[in-house]
Coordinates of C-alpha atoms and ligand atoms in Angstrom, one line a residue:
X382 CA 73.9 -35.1 -43.5
X383 CA 71.5 -32.3 -44.5
X384 CA 68.6 -31.6 -42.2
X385 CA 65.3 -30.0 -43.2
X386 CA 64.1 -27.6 -40.5
X387 CA 60.4 -27.9 -39.8
X388 CA 59.0 -24.5 -39.0
X389 CA 55.5 -24.1 -37.6
X390 CA 54.0 -20.7 -36.5
X391 CA 51.0 -20.1 -34.3
X392 CA 49.2 -16.8 -34.9
X393 CA 47.1 -15.8 -31.9
X394 CA 48.1 -17.4 -28.7
X395 CA 44.8 -17.5 -26.8
X396 CA 42.9 -20.6 -25.7
X397 CA 43.1 -22.4 -29.1
X398 CA 46.6 -21.2 -30.0
X399 CA 48.0 -22.5 -26.7
X400 CA 46.3 -25.9 -27.1
X401 CA 47.7 -26.1 -30.6
X402 CA 51.2 -25.1 -29.6
X403 CA 51.2 -27.7 -26.8
X404 CA 50.1 -30.4 -29.1
X405 CA 52.8 -29.4 -31.6
X406 CA 55.5 -29.8 -28.9
X407 CA 54.1 -33.1 -27.4
X408 CA 53.9 -34.7 -30.9
X409 CA 57.3 -33.5 -32.0
X410 CA 55.9 -31.9 -35.1
X411 CA 58.4 -28.9 -35.5
X412 CA 62.0 -28.1 -35.0
X413 CA 61.1 -24.4 -34.5
X414 CA 57.8 -23.1 -33.2
X415 CA 57.1 -19.4 -33.6
X416 CA 54.5 -17.7 -31.5
X417 CA 53.0 -14.5 -32.5
X418 CA 50.2 -12.3 -31.0
X419 CA 49.2 -8.7 -31.1
X420 CA 49.9 -8.8 -27.4
X421 CA 53.7 -9.3 -27.8
X422 CA 54.5 -9.5 -24.1
X423 CA 51.9 -12.3 -23.5
X424 CA 53.3 -14.1 -26.6
X425 CA 56.8 -13.9 -25.1
X426 CA 55.5 -15.2 -21.8
X427 CA 53.8 -18.1 -23.4
X428 CA 56.8 -18.9 -25.6
X429 CA 59.1 -18.9 -22.5
X430 CA 56.7 -21.0 -20.5
X431 CA 56.5 -23.6 -23.4
X432 CA 60.3 -23.5 -23.7
X433 CA 60.5 -24.5 -20.0
X434 CA 58.6 -27.7 -20.7
X435 CA 60.7 -28.9 -23.6
X436 CA 62.9 -31.3 -21.6
X437 CA 59.7 -33.2 -20.7
X438 CA 58.4 -33.5 -24.3
X439 CA 59.6 -35.9 -27.0
X440 CA 60.9 -32.9 -29.0
X441 CA 63.8 -30.5 -28.9
X442 CA 61.8 -27.7 -30.5
X443 CA 63.1 -24.2 -30.2
X444 CA 60.1 -22.0 -29.1
X445 CA 60.4 -18.4 -30.0
X446 CA 58.1 -15.3 -29.8
X447 CA 58.1 -13.5 -33.1
X448 CA 56.5 -10.5 -34.8
X449 CA 54.1 -11.4 -37.6
X450 CA 56.7 -10.8 -40.2
X451 CA 59.1 -13.1 -38.4
X452 CA 56.8 -16.0 -39.4
X453 CA 57.4 -15.6 -43.1
X454 CA 59.8 -18.6 -43.3
X455 CA 57.3 -21.0 -41.7
X456 CA 56.1 -24.1 -43.5
X457 CA 52.8 -24.0 -41.8
X458 CA 51.0 -21.2 -40.0
X459 CA 48.2 -22.2 -37.6
X460 CA 45.8 -19.3 -37.3
X461 CA 43.8 -18.8 -34.1
X462 CA 43.3 -15.1 -33.9
X463 CA 40.2 -13.4 -32.8
X464 CA 39.0 -10.2 -31.2
X465 CA 38.6 -10.5 -27.5
X466 CA 34.9 -10.7 -26.8
X467 CA 33.2 -10.7 -23.4
X468 CA 29.9 -11.8 -24.9
X469 CA 29.5 -15.5 -25.4
X470 CA 27.9 -16.0 -28.8
X471 CA 26.3 -19.1 -30.1
X472 CA 26.6 -18.2 -33.8
X473 CA 30.1 -18.1 -35.2
X474 CA 28.8 -15.7 -37.9
X475 CA 28.4 -13.0 -35.3
X476 CA 32.2 -13.0 -35.0
X477 CA 32.7 -12.1 -38.6
X478 CA 33.2 -8.4 -38.5
X479 CA 36.0 -8.5 -36.0
X480 CA 37.9 -11.4 -37.4
X481 CA 37.5 -10.2 -41.0
X482 CA 39.2 -6.9 -39.9
X483 CA 42.1 -9.0 -38.5
X484 CA 42.4 -10.9 -41.7
X485 CA 42.6 -7.7 -43.7
X486 CA 45.3 -6.5 -41.3
X487 CA 47.6 -9.6 -41.0
X488 CA 47.4 -11.4 -44.3
X489 CA 48.8 -8.6 -46.5
X490 CA 51.6 -8.1 -43.9
X491 CA 52.5 -11.8 -44.2
X492 CA 52.3 -11.7 -47.9
X493 CA 54.6 -8.7 -48.0
X494 CA 57.0 -10.5 -45.7
X495 CA 57.1 -13.4 -48.3
X496 CA 55.1 -16.2 -46.6
X497 CA 54.8 -19.0 -49.1
X498 CA 53.8 -21.9 -46.8
X499 CA 50.4 -23.3 -45.9
X500 CA 47.8 -21.6 -43.8
X501 CA 45.6 -23.7 -41.5
X502 CA 42.8 -21.5 -40.2
X503 CA 40.7 -22.2 -37.1
X504 CA 39.4 -18.6 -36.7
X505 CA 35.7 -18.3 -37.0
X506 CA 33.5 -18.0 -39.0
X507 CA 36.0 -20.5 -40.5
X508 CA 34.8 -20.8 -44.1
X509 CA 34.5 -17.1 -44.7
X510 CA 37.8 -16.3 -43.0
X511 CA 39.5 -19.1 -45.0
X512 CA 38.2 -17.6 -48.2
X513 CA 39.5 -14.1 -47.2
X514 CA 42.9 -15.6 -46.4
X515 CA 42.9 -17.1 -49.9
X516 CA 41.9 -13.9 -51.6
X517 CA 44.4 -11.7 -49.6
X518 CA 47.4 -14.1 -49.5
X519 CA 48.1 -14.6 -53.2
X520 CA 48.8 -18.3 -52.4
X521 CA 47.5 -21.2 -54.5
X522 CA 44.2 -22.7 -53.5
X523 CA 45.8 -25.8 -52.0
X524 CA 47.9 -23.7 -49.6
X525 CA 44.9 -22.2 -47.7
X526 CA 43.0 -24.6 -45.6
X527 CA 40.3 -24.0 -42.9
X528 CA 39.8 -26.7 -40.3
X529 CA 36.1 -26.4 -41.3
X530 CA 34.1 -29.4 -40.3
X531 CA 37.1 -31.5 -39.2
X532 CA 36.3 -31.2 -35.6
X533 CA 32.6 -31.6 -36.2
X534 CA 33.4 -34.8 -38.1
X535 CA 35.4 -36.2 -35.2
X536 CA 32.3 -35.4 -33.0
X537 CA 30.1 -37.2 -35.5
X538 CA 32.3 -40.3 -35.5
X539 CA 32.5 -40.4 -31.7
X540 CA 28.7 -40.0 -31.3
X541 CA 28.1 -42.6 -33.9
X542 CA 30.6 -45.0 -32.3
X543 CA 28.6 -44.8 -29.1
X544 CA 25.3 -45.9 -30.7
X545 CA 26.7 -48.8 -32.8
X546 CA 28.3 -50.9 -30.2
X547 CA 31.4 -48.8 -29.3
X548 CA 33.3 -49.3 -32.5
X549 CA 36.6 -47.3 -32.5
X550 CA 35.8 -43.9 -34.2
X551 CA 39.0 -44.4 -36.3
X552 CA 37.3 -47.4 -37.9
X553 CA 34.4 -45.3 -39.0
X554 CA 34.5 -43.1 -42.1
X555 CA 31.8 -40.5 -41.7
X556 CA 32.0 -36.7 -42.3
X557 CA 30.1 -33.5 -41.6
X558 CA 30.3 -31.3 -44.7
X559 CA 29.2 -27.8 -45.5
X560 CA 29.5 -24.7 -43.2
X561 CA 31.4 -25.0 -39.9
X562 CA 28.2 -23.8 -38.3
X563 CA 24.5 -24.6 -38.0
X564 CA 23.9 -25.4 -41.6
X565 CA 26.4 -28.3 -41.8
X566 CA 25.1 -31.7 -42.6
X567 CA 26.2 -35.3 -42.1
X568 CA 27.1 -37.1 -45.4
X569 CA 25.3 -40.2 -44.3
X570 CA 25.1 -41.8 -47.7
X571 CA 28.9 -42.1 -47.8
X572 CA 29.4 -43.4 -44.2
X573 CA 31.1 -46.7 -43.7
X574 CA 32.2 -48.9 -40.8
X575 CA 35.3 -50.9 -41.5
X576 CA 34.6 -50.5 -45.2
X577 CA 31.0 -51.7 -44.9
X578 CA 28.3 -49.1 -45.7
X579 CA 26.7 -47.8 -42.5
X580 CA 23.2 -48.8 -43.9
X581 CA 24.4 -52.4 -44.3
X582 CA 26.1 -52.4 -40.9
X583 CA 23.0 -51.1 -39.3
X584 CA 20.8 -53.7 -41.0
X585 CA 23.1 -56.6 -40.0
X586 CA 23.2 -55.5 -36.4
X587 CA 19.8 -54.1 -35.9
X588 CA 18.9 -56.6 -33.2
X589 CA 21.8 -55.5 -31.1
X590 CA 21.5 -51.7 -31.2
X591 CA 18.3 -51.0 -33.0
X592 CA 17.9 -48.3 -35.7
X593 CA 20.3 -45.5 -35.5
X594 CA 18.7 -42.1 -34.7
X595 CA 20.6 -40.2 -37.3
X596 CA 19.0 -36.9 -36.6
X597 CA 20.1 -37.1 -32.9
X598 CA 23.7 -38.1 -33.8
X599 CA 24.0 -35.4 -36.5
X600 CA 22.5 -32.8 -34.2
X601 CA 24.9 -33.7 -31.4
X602 CA 27.9 -33.3 -33.8
X603 CA 26.6 -30.0 -35.0
X604 CA 26.0 -28.5 -31.6
X605 CA 28.5 -30.1 -29.3
X606 CA 30.9 -27.2 -29.5
X607 CA 28.2 -24.9 -28.0
X608 CA 27.6 -27.4 -25.2
X609 CA 31.3 -27.1 -24.3
X610 CA 31.3 -23.4 -24.8
X611 CA 28.3 -22.9 -22.5
X612 CA 30.2 -24.7 -19.7
X613 CA 33.8 -23.4 -20.0
X614 CA 33.5 -20.3 -22.1
X615 CA 35.6 -21.6 -25.0
X616 CA 36.6 -24.8 -26.8
X617 CA 40.3 -25.4 -27.2
X618 CA 41.7 -28.9 -26.9
X619 CA 39.7 -30.6 -29.7
X620 CA 40.5 -27.8 -32.2
X621 CA 44.1 -27.3 -30.8
X622 CA 44.8 -30.9 -31.5
X623 CA 43.1 -30.7 -34.9
X624 CA 45.4 -27.8 -35.9
X625 CA 48.5 -29.8 -34.8
X626 CA 47.2 -32.8 -36.8
X627 CA 46.9 -30.6 -39.9
X628 CA 50.5 -29.3 -39.4
X629 CA 51.8 -32.9 -38.9
X630 CA 49.9 -34.3 -41.9
X631 CA 51.4 -31.5 -44.1
X632 CA 54.9 -31.8 -42.8
X633 CA 54.9 -35.6 -42.9
X634 CA 53.2 -35.7 -46.3
X635 CA 50.7 -38.1 -44.6
X636 CA 48.1 -38.0 -47.4
X637 CA 45.4 -38.6 -44.8
X638 CA 41.7 -38.1 -45.4
X639 CA 40.1 -35.4 -43.3
X640 CA 37.3 -32.9 -43.6
X641 CA 38.5 -29.3 -44.2
X642 CA 37.2 -26.0 -45.5
X643 CA 38.8 -25.6 -48.9
X644 CA 38.4 -23.5 -52.0
X645 CA 36.0 -25.2 -54.4
X646 CA 36.6 -26.0 -58.1
X647 CA 33.2 -27.3 -58.9
X648 CA 33.6 -30.7 -57.2
X649 CA 30.2 -30.2 -55.5
X650 CA 28.8 -27.9 -58.1
X651 CA 30.2 -24.7 -56.7
X652 CA 33.1 -22.3 -57.1
X653 CA 34.6 -19.3 -55.4
X654 CA 34.0 -20.1 -51.8
X655 CA 35.6 -22.2 -49.1
X656 CA 33.4 -24.9 -47.5
X657 CA 33.9 -28.2 -45.6
X658 CA 34.4 -31.3 -47.8
X659 CA 36.5 -34.4 -47.4
X660 CA 40.1 -33.9 -48.7
X661 CA 43.4 -35.7 -48.9
X662 CA 45.9 -33.7 -46.9
X663 CA 49.6 -33.9 -47.6
X664 CA 52.8 -32.0 -48.4
X665 CA 51.1 -29.8 -50.9
X666 CA 48.2 -29.0 -48.5
X667 CA 45.0 -30.0 -50.3
X668 CA 46.3 -32.9 -52.5
X669 CA 42.8 -33.7 -53.7
X670 CA 39.1 -33.0 -52.9
X671 CA 37.2 -36.2 -52.6
X672 CA 34.1 -35.9 -54.7
X673 CA 31.1 -37.6 -53.0
X674 CA 28.0 -38.6 -54.9
X675 CA 25.6 -37.1 -52.4
X676 CA 22.0 -38.1 -52.1
X677 CA 19.6 -35.5 -53.4
X678 CA 18.6 -34.4 -49.9
X679 CA 22.3 -34.1 -48.8
X680 CA 23.1 -32.0 -51.9
X681 CA 20.2 -29.7 -51.1
X682 CA 21.5 -29.2 -47.6
X683 CA 25.0 -28.6 -48.9
X684 CA 23.7 -26.1 -51.4
X685 CA 21.9 -24.2 -48.6
X686 CA 25.3 -24.0 -46.7
X687 CA 26.9 -22.7 -49.9
X688 CA 24.3 -19.9 -50.3
X689 CA 24.7 -18.9 -46.7
X690 CA 28.6 -18.7 -46.9
X691 CA 28.5 -16.9 -50.2
X692 CA 26.1 -14.3 -48.8
X693 CA 28.4 -13.5 -46.0
X694 CA 31.5 -13.4 -48.3
X695 CA 29.7 -10.9 -50.5
X696 CA 28.7 -8.8 -47.5
X697 CA 32.2 -8.8 -46.1
X698 CA 33.8 -7.9 -49.4
X699 CA 31.3 -5.0 -49.9
X700 CA 31.8 -3.7 -46.4
X701 CA 35.5 -3.7 -46.8
X702 CA 35.2 -1.8 -50.1
X703 CA 33.0 0.8 -48.5
X704 CA 35.5 1.2 -45.6
X705 CA 38.5 1.7 -47.9
X706 CA 36.5 4.1 -50.1
X707 CA 35.6 6.4 -47.2
Ligands
NAD1261 N1 37.3 -24.0 -36.2 C1 36.9 -24.5 -35.0 O1 36.5 -25.7 -35.0 C2 37.1 -23.7 -33.8 C3 37.0 -24.2 -32.5 C4 37.2 -23.4 -31.4 C5 37.5 -22.0 -31.6 N2 37.7 -21.6 -32.8 C6 38.0 -20.2 -33.1 O2 39.4 -19.9 -32.8 C7 39.6 -18.5 -32.6 C8 40.4 -18.3 -31.4 O3 39.7 -18.6 -30.2 P1 40.3 -18.4 -28.8 O4 39.3 -19.0 -27.8 O5 41.7 -19.0 -28.8 O6 40.3 -16.8 -28.6 P2 41.2 -16.0 -27.6 O7 40.6 -14.7 -27.5 O8 41.6 -16.8 -26.4 O9 42.6 -15.8 -28.4 C9 42.7 -15.0 -29.6 C10 44.1 -14.4 -29.6 O10 44.2 -13.7 -30.9 C11 45.0 -12.5 -30.6 N3 44.9 -11.5 -31.6 C12 43.9 -10.7 -31.8 N4 44.1 -9.9 -32.9 C13 45.4 -10.2 -33.4 C14 46.2 -9.8 -34.4 N5 45.8 -8.8 -35.2 N6 47.4 -10.4 -34.6 C15 47.8 -11.4 -33.8 N7 47.0 -11.8 -32.7 C16 45.8 -11.3 -32.5 C17 44.5 -12.1 -29.2 O11 45.5 -11.2 -28.5 C18 44.4 -13.4 -28.5 O12 45.5 -13.8 -27.8 C19 38.2 -17.9 -32.6 O13 37.8 -17.4 -33.8 C20 37.3 -19.1 -32.3 O14 36.0 -18.9 -32.7 C21 37.5 -22.3 -33.9

């Protein structure tokens, strides 16, 4: 009987990388899990620590520390690298310079080593870094995916579930789209509860829970990450589990709908950037971008997000050209 070996790599074994690796093991997502970090000794320590726990997980995953080039044969690489910063920052965009430099360093190395799998990128600012990975990797558009507004969408559904009578968030279809940052918006016009439009659901049940304060719910989804960050200095379990969910969905060809930051082909009127939209995620990475018919106001909000991301992409590419010219 032939056996396909499922190989997942984690690049950057800090708060997020560790949470992702743990979820990969506890959900039996990989046969081999490769851990890579610029701090190789720490990566070794983490890999050995994870290996110690294997007997108590549902998997028999081999956990190995590896140099970057050693990840080339992976099916999926979960990217959670960042510069170590002592300064808590509310805006993910302030992180750009450091993380862009890391992308320019690691992606060409992985390309040279022959990586042909799928990148799933959590590193912030997620949309801009996802675009850089696409540009530098030489991989097709569907193989470079940022977690984008996936986590924000989970937050939206949870907040919403609490104001509409505690409906299981999994029975709600509602997504944050746009930048994984302050300019993201809730695509309210497309939201459903058990297949019924949210508008109709609200109207039918208005006596029970009153009108939904959409601004409040949306704002909570947009800023909840910062509320966590203020208190514990990072966020890791939500995003770590989201990374593992992306790996699992790709390896199992789940064809599940999620929000993600992906390269646009005009679906929302724009090209040449990565931004959060609903997609179908499967073996080929982005199987399809779901094309919402947004309300005018939503499209305006989305367009503003596009402009913001495009501005930062342009700045980053120009700065890199200047550095390499000098
Ligand atoms: N997308 C999301 O929803 C979301 C949520 C939370 C965090 N994040 C992002 O995830 C990233 C990681 O956050 P964290 O808290 O785990 O950071 P962290 O500082 O704990 O870990 C980052 C790791 O990257 C490693 N690293 C740095 N440069 C490297 C290189 N060139 N090659 C390999 N490894 C390298 C560091 O040594 C460190 O171990 C950040 O960009 C953060 O903003 C994203």
